[in-house]
Amino acid sequence: MADCLSLASRHIKEQIIFSPDGRNFQVEYASKAVENAGTSVGIKCKDGIVLAVEKILTSKLHVKENYERSLTIDRHIGVVWSGLIPDGRHLVNRGRDEAQSYKSLYKDPITVPGLVDRLGYYVQNYTCYNSVRPFGINAIIGGKDASGFHLYMIEPSGTYWGYRAIAAGKGRQIAKSELEKLDFDDLDVETGLIEAAKIIHLAHEDNKDRDYETDLLVCDASGYFHKPSAEQLAKVYEALDNLSEGDSDDNEMEE
Amino acid sequence: MNHDPFSWGRPSDETYGSYNNAIANAGNVSAFPKMNTQQPIITGTSVIAIKCKDGIIMAADNLGSYGSLARFDDIERLVEVGVNTVVGMSGDISDLQQVQRMLEQLEIDQSYEEETSALRAEHVHEYLSRVFYNRRSKMNPLWNACVVAGLSDDKPILRYVDLLGVTYESACVATGFGGHLAIPLLRQKCDFEAEYADISLDEAEKLVKECMKVLYYRDARALDKYSLCRIDNNAEKKVTITKDVRCEDMKWEFAQHIKGYGTQVV
Amino acid sequence: MNGISVDINHLKKGEVNLGTSIMAVTFADGVILGADSRTTTGSYIANRVTDKLTQVNENIWCCRSGSAADTQAVADIVKYHLEMYTAQQGEQPTTKIAASLFQELCYNNKDALTAGIICAGYDKRSGGSVYSIPIGGSIHKQEYAIAGSGSTYIYGYCNKNFRPNMSKDETIDFMKKSLAQAIKWDGSSGGVIRMVILTKSGMERLVFYPHNYVDSE
């Protein structure tokens, strides 16, 4: 190792070496992978959670509506993410295991902060060893437990924060400025869904040359995550039609 | 002196007798397989069910017995799984609760893959039969007998599985005392498989209620309060469970005419 | 049996048992746990002033019946788990979680344990609650629970005299009368009546001596 890499530049390739100014470059590169990926959005409404993700179709040959980008952990937690798709699926799998192990001991669904805390530790572990690379995702995790609705985002470093609303991926700047216009104390799930779909549409401007679908996931008073109902979807379509009037770009929505 | 390395450092057998490996579970000599065939503690009695043209009627009472002590009178033994399956369980209540938790996890794991309506009665039954057979093969059975009822492609499915892993399918299924008392009554209406198509849901419900009454008359571990499940293929919500149903129209008045046990007349 | 091995069955026979009368009752402001104070080995009273009411967390307690060794071990393990829960989750566990831990331990080790436990507590989310975990390891949420050898004598009395949402004094009186009857008819129960009252304002302990609870009949 010392032969092919000078001591001074090892921090670029190896996770366990800090750069001279105290940074872990591998984690920062992972964040770069997220920054160029499809946009995802999470909103904590007054009566529920809305999650949305822009699924970029990288080829005209793809079969549409064929894979999931919005997944659930137990029944009361939903996840969308921007970044490497398999990394997100792996994290969700780990989350499902954690939820099951918590439930087998306490006979109660895992709390949302409890799950995010465990996943945060898990993600952090991948920044400590040379033999692994960090997660190339920002995972937006929403859920309901006995203390109410929660929304978090976990970053490649393992850091997580709680949010009223959050966006990740290529269109995050547009998305965040749109989210900041919303009044969360007054926003219900029905309008939250429409806003989320609109924001994904707007955020797609940055990626206009490629086709996309939108995955939506919603958690209402029942506390369970599910795809939007037919009525909810109809309203979303209507809002998007108004938005794109005169705009030749046709949106592919997936329920 | 025993020169076997396994005996080094051990007290000599001549003085103390052979070493008891059961002490602190020590030793790599397994004299006998681990035995943990338990016994049921808090128990629930019969579950009864009958197939009919548009669905299934199933019932199980609310008693949790501790020996002959009527320990709990609010035990729910009909468990909904997914959107069109109900499992009725008799036997040990702690194992029933464990099976209930396993079925809930099955439902959650299933929801990760596809719609919950895809989990159907025959899948639930197959799953339970594997669980029960595995446990009995480990000499550690789950002490229950289950009736799995549900709809599959609009057809009623009614199957049985028990602590030994035994399974069968029939138009009339009952566990425990129900097998002796309810089955003959149910078979008066439905003697062979194809006959179930001639029975309406309302007819079946009346019949099952009658059976629950007979069971209350003759099963010393039964209660007159039970849950009744109606699986109706024509209803919007296919499965409905009515709780706290009471045995009605019981006949006791004839007791006043019974005097002594033979020749006595007063 | 030879010189070095230990006859487990003989030991089991001599085991210290809480052949007991225990109960826990929800009331308007929370929950009250109650127990007699007799511990026996066979017909010898090993301890006449036992404390069968055991704290497992801030405002969650349990009543123990069955083998003293088994129930103490189980209570200690549950106490450990609840400390871990508090540290990890950053909040106090609910009574339901504590009861579930008892259930998990009693169910998974049913072949080895003789433990009949009532878990009761007060938490902000559900107020006072009572869970019964009889031998075998099933779990039953109840408005009030009775257990132990003495309880069999008072099923009828408790069923007739319990009312939901009683006042504190009414509840204490109900429990005192119930346990007095259990102690009177059950040879394995006796001594003083201990109570622990759990409400939003914390816990309070009470002791009633034979000469004053016998009068309360």
PDB file of N, CA and C in Angstrom, chain B residues 1 20 23 25 34 50 72-73 115 121 128 131 154 186 200 205 218 221 244-246 248 252 256:
ATOM      1  N   MET B   1      -7.904 -46.924  38.051  1.00  0.00           N
ATOM      2  CA  MET B   1      -7.722 -45.597  37.441  1.00  0.00           C
ATOM      3  C   MET B   1      -8.236 -45.607  36.018  1.00  0.00           C
ATOM      4  N   ASN B  20     -22.318 -37.363  36.902  1.00  0.00           N
ATOM      5  CA  ASN B  20     -23.639 -37.006  36.368  1.00  0.00           C
ATOM      6  C   ASN B  20     -23.501 -35.781  35.465  1.00  0.00           C
ATOM      7  N   ILE B  23     -25.311 -32.189  35.653  1.00  0.00           N
ATOM      8  CA  ILE B  23     -24.965 -31.086  36.545  1.00  0.00           C
ATOM      9  C   ILE B  23     -24.521 -29.890  35.718  1.00  0.00           C
ATOM     10  N   ASN B  25     -25.590 -28.775  33.192  1.00  0.00           N
ATOM     11  CA  ASN B  25     -25.603 -29.129  31.775  1.00  0.00           C
ATOM     12  C   ASN B  25     -24.200 -29.411  31.243  1.00  0.00           C
ATOM     13  N   LYS B  34     -32.840 -33.843  24.656  1.00  0.00           N
ATOM     14  CA  LYS B  34     -33.476 -32.843  25.503  1.00  0.00           C
ATOM     15  C   LYS B  34     -34.994 -33.029  25.420  1.00  0.00           C
ATOM     16  N   ILE B  50     -68.235 -24.664   9.577  1.00  0.00           N
ATOM     17  CA  ILE B  50     -68.880 -25.379   8.474  1.00  0.00           C
ATOM     18  C   ILE B  50     -68.851 -24.529   7.208  1.00  0.00           C
ATOM     19  N   PHE B  72     -60.168 -17.182  32.756  1.00  0.00           N
ATOM     20  CA  PHE B  72     -60.455 -15.956  31.987  1.00  0.00           C
ATOM     21  C   PHE B  72     -61.731 -16.154  31.176  1.00  0.00           C
ATOM     22  N   ASP B  73     -62.562 -15.118  31.112  1.00  0.00           N
ATOM     23  CA  ASP B  73     -63.799 -15.247  30.329  1.00  0.00           C
ATOM     24  C   ASP B  73     -63.813 -14.289  29.140  1.00  0.00           C
ATOM     25  N   GLU B 115     -49.501  -7.169  -2.539  1.00  0.00           N
ATOM     26  CA  GLU B 115     -50.737  -6.785  -1.861  1.00  0.00           C
ATOM     27  C   GLU B 115     -51.097  -7.800  -0.774  1.00  0.00           C
ATOM     28  N   ALA B 121     -56.068 -18.209   2.324  1.00  0.00           N
ATOM     29  CA  ALA B 121     -56.262 -19.220   3.364  1.00  0.00           C
ATOM     30  C   ALA B 121     -55.362 -20.438   3.177  1.00  0.00           C
ATOM     31  N   LEU B 128     -48.894 -22.722   8.620  1.00  0.00           N
ATOM     32  CA  LEU B 128     -49.129 -23.271   9.967  1.00  0.00           C
ATOM     33  C   LEU B 128     -48.750 -24.743  10.036  1.00  0.00           C
ATOM     34  N   VAL B 131     -45.066 -24.982  10.463  1.00  0.00           N
ATOM     35  CA  VAL B 131     -44.672 -24.553  11.812  1.00  0.00           C
ATOM     36  C   VAL B 131     -44.985 -25.650  12.835  1.00  0.00           C
ATOM     37  N   ASP B 154     -62.925 -16.994  -4.667  1.00  0.00           N
ATOM     38  CA  ASP B 154     -64.362 -16.988  -4.363  1.00  0.00           C
ATOM     39  C   ASP B 154     -64.891 -18.325  -3.851  1.00  0.00           C
ATOM     40  N   LEU B 186     -73.387 -31.235  12.582  1.00  0.00           N
ATOM     41  CA  LEU B 186     -73.084 -30.527  11.334  1.00  0.00           C
ATOM     42  C   LEU B 186     -73.267 -31.456  10.138  1.00  0.00           C
ATOM     43  N   SER B 200     -77.217 -22.416   2.906  1.00  0.00           N
ATOM     44  CA  SER B 200     -77.031 -20.964   2.867  1.00  0.00           C
ATOM     45  C   SER B 200     -76.266 -20.528   4.117  1.00  0.00           C
ATOM     46  N   GLU B 205     -75.289 -20.514   9.956  1.00  0.00           N
ATOM     47  CA  GLU B 205     -75.110 -19.749  11.189  1.00  0.00           C
ATOM     48  C   GLU B 205     -76.026 -20.293  12.287  1.00  0.00           C
ATOM     49  N   ARG B 218     -72.798 -29.704  27.284  1.00  0.00           N
ATOM     50  CA  ARG B 218     -72.095 -30.962  27.535  1.00  0.00           C
ATOM     51  C   ARG B 218     -70.575 -30.877  27.690  1.00  0.00           C
ATOM     52  N   ARG B 221     -65.718 -27.515  29.928  1.00  0.00           N
ATOM     53  CA  ARG B 221     -64.740 -26.430  29.743  1.00  0.00           C
ATOM     54  C   ARG B 221     -65.235 -25.404  28.725  1.00  0.00           C
ATOM     55  N   ASP B 244     -68.891 -11.541  21.703  1.00  0.00           N
ATOM     56  CA  ASP B 244     -69.832 -11.639  22.830  1.00  0.00           C
ATOM     57  C   ASP B 244     -71.214 -12.132  22.414  1.00  0.00           C
ATOM     58  N   VAL B 245     -71.268 -13.124  21.538  1.00  0.00           N
ATOM     59  CA  VAL B 245     -72.544 -13.763  21.200  1.00  0.00           C
ATOM     60  C   VAL B 245     -72.908 -14.694  22.355  1.00  0.00           C
ATOM     61  N   ARG B 246     -74.194 -14.732  22.723  1.00  0.00           N
ATOM     62  CA  ARG B 246     -74.621 -15.574  23.837  1.00  0.00           C
ATOM     63  C   ARG B 246     -75.404 -16.780  23.332  1.00  0.00           C
ATOM     64  N   GLU B 248     -78.476 -18.898  23.126  1.00  0.00           N
ATOM     65  CA  GLU B 248     -79.872 -18.506  23.349  1.00  0.00           C
ATOM     66  C   GLU B 248     -80.806 -19.717  23.292  1.00  0.00           C
ATOM     67  N   TRP B 252     -83.974 -25.564  30.178  1.00  0.00           N
ATOM     68  CA  TRP B 252     -83.620 -26.082  31.508  1.00  0.00           C
ATOM     69  C   TRP B 252     -84.868 -26.447  32.316  1.00  0.00           C
ATOM     70  N   GLN B 256     -87.386 -29.451  36.527  1.00  0.00           N
ATOM     71  CA  GLN B 256     -88.325 -29.517  37.654  1.00  0.00           C
ATOM     72  C   GLN B 256     -89.077 -30.848  37.709  1.00  0.00           C
TER      73      GLN B 256
END
